[in-house]
PDB file of C-alpha atoms in Angstrom:
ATOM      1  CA  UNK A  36       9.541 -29.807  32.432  1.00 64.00           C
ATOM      2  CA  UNK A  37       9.301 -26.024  33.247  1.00 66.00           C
ATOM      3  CA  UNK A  38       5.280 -25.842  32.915  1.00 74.00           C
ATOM      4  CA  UNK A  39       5.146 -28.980  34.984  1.00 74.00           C
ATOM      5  CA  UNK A  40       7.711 -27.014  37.358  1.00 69.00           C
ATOM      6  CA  UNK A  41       5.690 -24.353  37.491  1.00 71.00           C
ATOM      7  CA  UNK A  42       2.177 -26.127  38.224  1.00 74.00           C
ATOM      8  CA  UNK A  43       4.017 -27.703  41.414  1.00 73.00           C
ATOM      9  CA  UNK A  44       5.393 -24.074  42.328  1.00 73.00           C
ATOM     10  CA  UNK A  45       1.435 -23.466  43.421  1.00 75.00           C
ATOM     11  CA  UNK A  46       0.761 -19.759  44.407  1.00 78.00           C
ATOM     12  CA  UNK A  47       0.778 -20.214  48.112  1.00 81.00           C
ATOM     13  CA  UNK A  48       3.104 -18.379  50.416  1.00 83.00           C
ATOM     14  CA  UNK A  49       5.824 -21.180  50.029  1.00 81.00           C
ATOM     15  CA  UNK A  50       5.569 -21.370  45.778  1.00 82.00           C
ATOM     16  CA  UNK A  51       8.897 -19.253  45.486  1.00 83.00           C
ATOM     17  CA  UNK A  52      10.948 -21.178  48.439  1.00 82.00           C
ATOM     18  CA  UNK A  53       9.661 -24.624  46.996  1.00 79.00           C
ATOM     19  CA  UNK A  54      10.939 -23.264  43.348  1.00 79.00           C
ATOM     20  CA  UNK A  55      14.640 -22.196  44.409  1.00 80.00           C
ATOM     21  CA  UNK A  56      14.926 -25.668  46.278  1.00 77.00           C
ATOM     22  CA  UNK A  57      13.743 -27.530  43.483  1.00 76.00           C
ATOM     23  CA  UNK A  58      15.502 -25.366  40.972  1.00 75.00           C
ATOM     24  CA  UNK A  59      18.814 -25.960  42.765  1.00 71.00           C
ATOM     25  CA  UNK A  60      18.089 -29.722  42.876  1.00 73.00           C
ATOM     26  CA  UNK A  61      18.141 -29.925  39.129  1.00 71.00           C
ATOM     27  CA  UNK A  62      21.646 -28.078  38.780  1.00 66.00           C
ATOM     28  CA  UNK A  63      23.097 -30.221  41.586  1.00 63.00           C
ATOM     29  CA  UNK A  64      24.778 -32.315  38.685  1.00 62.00           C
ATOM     30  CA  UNK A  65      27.018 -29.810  37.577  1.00 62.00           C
ATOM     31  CA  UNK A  66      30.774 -29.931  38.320  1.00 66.00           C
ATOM     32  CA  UNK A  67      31.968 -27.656  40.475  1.00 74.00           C
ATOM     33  CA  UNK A  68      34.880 -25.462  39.528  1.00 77.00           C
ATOM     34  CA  UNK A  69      37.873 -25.717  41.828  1.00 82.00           C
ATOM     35  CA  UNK A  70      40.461 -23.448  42.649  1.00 86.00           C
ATOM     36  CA  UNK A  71      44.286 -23.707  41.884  1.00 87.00           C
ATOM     37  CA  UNK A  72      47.676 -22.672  40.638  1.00 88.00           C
ATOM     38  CA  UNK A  73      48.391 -22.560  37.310  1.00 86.00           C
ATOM     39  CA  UNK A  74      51.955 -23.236  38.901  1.00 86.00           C
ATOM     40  CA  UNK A  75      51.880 -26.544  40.280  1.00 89.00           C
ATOM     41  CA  UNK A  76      49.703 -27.742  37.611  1.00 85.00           C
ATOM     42  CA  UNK A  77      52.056 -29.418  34.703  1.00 86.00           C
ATOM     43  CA  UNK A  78      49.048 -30.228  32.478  1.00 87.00           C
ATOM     44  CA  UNK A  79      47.574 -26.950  30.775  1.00 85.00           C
ATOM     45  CA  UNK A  80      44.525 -28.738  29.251  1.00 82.00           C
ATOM     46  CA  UNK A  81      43.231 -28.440  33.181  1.00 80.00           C
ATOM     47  CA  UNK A  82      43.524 -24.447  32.758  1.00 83.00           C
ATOM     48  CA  UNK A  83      40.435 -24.781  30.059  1.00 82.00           C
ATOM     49  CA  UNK A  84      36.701 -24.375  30.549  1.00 80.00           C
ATOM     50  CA  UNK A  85      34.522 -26.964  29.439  1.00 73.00           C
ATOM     51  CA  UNK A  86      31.365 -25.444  28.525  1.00 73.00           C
ATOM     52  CA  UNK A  87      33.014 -21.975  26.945  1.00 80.00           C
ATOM     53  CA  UNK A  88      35.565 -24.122  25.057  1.00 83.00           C
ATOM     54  CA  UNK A  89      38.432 -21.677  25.926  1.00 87.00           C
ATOM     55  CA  UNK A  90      42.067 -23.093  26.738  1.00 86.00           C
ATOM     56  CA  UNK A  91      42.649 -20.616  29.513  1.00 84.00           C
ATOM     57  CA  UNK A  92      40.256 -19.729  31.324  1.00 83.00           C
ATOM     58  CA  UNK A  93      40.146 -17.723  35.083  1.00 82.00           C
ATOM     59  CA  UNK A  94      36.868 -16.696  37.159  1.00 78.00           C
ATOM     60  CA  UNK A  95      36.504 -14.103  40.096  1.00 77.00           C
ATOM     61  CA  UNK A  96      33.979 -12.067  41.433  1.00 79.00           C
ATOM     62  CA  UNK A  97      33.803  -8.718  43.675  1.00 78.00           C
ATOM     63  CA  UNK A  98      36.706  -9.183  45.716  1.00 73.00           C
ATOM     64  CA  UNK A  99      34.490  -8.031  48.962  1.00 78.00           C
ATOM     65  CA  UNK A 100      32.591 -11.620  48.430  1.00 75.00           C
ATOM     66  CA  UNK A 101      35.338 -14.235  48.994  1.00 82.00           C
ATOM     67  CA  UNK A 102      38.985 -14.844  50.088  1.00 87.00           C
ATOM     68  CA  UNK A 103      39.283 -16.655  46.518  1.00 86.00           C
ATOM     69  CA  UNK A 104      38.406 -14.250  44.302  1.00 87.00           C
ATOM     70  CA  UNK A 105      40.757 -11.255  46.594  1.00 88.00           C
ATOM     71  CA  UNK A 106      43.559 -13.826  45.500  1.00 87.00           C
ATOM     72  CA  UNK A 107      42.839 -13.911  41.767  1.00 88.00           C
ATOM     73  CA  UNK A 108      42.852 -10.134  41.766  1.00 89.00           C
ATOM     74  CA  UNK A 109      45.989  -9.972  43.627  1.00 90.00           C
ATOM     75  CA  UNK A 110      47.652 -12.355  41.165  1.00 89.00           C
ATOM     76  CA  UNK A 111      45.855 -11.468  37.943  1.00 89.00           C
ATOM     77  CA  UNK A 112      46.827  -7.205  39.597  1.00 93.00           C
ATOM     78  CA  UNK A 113      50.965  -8.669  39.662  1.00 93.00           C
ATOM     79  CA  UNK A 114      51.130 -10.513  36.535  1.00 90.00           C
ATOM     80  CA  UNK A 115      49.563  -7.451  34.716  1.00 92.00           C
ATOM     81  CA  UNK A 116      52.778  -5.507  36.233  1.00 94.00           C
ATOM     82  CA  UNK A 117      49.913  -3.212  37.873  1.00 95.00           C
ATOM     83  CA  UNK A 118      51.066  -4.242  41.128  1.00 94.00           C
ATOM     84  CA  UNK A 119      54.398  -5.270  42.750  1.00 93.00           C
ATOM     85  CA  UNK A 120      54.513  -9.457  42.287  1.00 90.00           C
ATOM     86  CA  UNK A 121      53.445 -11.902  45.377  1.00 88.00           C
ATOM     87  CA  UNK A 122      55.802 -13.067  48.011  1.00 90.00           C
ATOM     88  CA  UNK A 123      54.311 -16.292  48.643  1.00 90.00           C
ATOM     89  CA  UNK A 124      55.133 -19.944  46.706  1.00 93.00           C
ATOM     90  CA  UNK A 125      53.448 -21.602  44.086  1.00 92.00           C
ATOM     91  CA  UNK A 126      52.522 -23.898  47.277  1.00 94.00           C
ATOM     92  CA  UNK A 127      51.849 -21.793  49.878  1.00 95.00           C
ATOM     93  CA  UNK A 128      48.970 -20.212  47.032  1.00 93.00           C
ATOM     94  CA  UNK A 129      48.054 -23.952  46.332  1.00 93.00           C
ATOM     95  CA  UNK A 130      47.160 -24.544  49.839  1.00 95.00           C
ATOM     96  CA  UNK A 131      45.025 -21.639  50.347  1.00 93.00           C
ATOM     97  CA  UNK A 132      43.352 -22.890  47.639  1.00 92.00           C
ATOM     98  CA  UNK A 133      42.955 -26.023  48.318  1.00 95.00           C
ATOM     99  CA  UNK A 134      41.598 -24.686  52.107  1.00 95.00           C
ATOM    100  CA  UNK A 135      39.144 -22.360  49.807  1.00 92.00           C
ATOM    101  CA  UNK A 136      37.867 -25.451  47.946  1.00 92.00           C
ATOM    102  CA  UNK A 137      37.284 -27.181  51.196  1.00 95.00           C
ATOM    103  CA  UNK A 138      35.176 -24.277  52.915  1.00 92.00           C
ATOM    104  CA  UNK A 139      33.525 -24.214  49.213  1.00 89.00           C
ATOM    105  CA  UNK A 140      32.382 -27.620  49.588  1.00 91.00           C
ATOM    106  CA  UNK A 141      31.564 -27.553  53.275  1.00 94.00           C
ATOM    107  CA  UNK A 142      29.156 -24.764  52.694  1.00 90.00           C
ATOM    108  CA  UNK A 143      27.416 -26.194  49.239  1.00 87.00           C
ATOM    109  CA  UNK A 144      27.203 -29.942  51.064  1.00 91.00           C
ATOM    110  CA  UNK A 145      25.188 -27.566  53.518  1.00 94.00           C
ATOM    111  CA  UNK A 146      23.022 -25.606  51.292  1.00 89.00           C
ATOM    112  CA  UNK A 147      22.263 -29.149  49.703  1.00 86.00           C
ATOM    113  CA  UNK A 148      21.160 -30.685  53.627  1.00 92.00           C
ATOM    114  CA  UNK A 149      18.777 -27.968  54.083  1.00 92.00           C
ATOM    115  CA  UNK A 150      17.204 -28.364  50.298  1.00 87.00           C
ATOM    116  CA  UNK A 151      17.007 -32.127  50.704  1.00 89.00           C
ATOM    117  CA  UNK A 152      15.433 -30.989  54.582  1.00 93.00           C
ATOM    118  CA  UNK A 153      12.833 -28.748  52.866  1.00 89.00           C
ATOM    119  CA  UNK A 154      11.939 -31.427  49.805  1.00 88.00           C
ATOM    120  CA  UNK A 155      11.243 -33.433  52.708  1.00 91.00           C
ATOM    121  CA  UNK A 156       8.994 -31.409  54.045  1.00 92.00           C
ATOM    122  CA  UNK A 157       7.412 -30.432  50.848  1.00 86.00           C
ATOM    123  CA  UNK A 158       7.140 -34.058  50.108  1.00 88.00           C
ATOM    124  CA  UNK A 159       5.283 -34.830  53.357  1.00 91.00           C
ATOM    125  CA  UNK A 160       2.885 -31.946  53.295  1.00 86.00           C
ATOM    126  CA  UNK A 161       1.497 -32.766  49.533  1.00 80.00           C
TER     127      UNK A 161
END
């Protein structure tokens, strides 16, 4: 599949654009990871990750990237006892993650529009 991949690619001046779209295509598939609280959740075989087969599991990045991951450092930060502990309820956290797994989705179903736009185009011009 890669060698075929790459033979596609070409070497023009589009051969790296036309291999991140297609690229991304092939992970579309995967499930997405959503965000939540641990406290409204009852069920902790929902707090494990799949692929790394671990029963707890949390992800963040660089807290200057998203909303979501300035959360989960502000959480993970209180229940360390590095930090004094949120004011906010177990629901008011579940809807602002909820409202970051919306804006999550809105923005992927957007990068996926504009792939499927330039496979169209790529399509039409071989």
């Amino acid at each position: 599949l890669q060698k075929s991949l790459n033979e596609t690619f070409g070497a023009d001046k589009y051969s790296e654009a036309r291999k991140e779209v297609l690229t991304n295509m092939f992970s579309r598939p995967m499930q997405m990871a959503l965000y939540f609280c641990t406290g409204v959740l009852e069920d902790e075989t929902l707090f494990r990750h799949y692929a790394l087969n671990v029963p707890f599991y949390t992800h963040f990045t660089s807290p200057i990237r998203r909303y979501a991951d300035i959360v989960v450092h502000r959480l993970l930060s209180a229940s360390l006892g590095a930090s004094s502990p949120i004011k906010m309820e177990k629901e008011a956290i579940q809807r602002q993650a909820d409202h970051c797994n919306d804006r999550k989705m809105a923005s992927k179903r957007v990068q996926e529009l504009s792939a499927d736009l330039f496979f169209a185009v790529f399509v039409r011009v071989r």
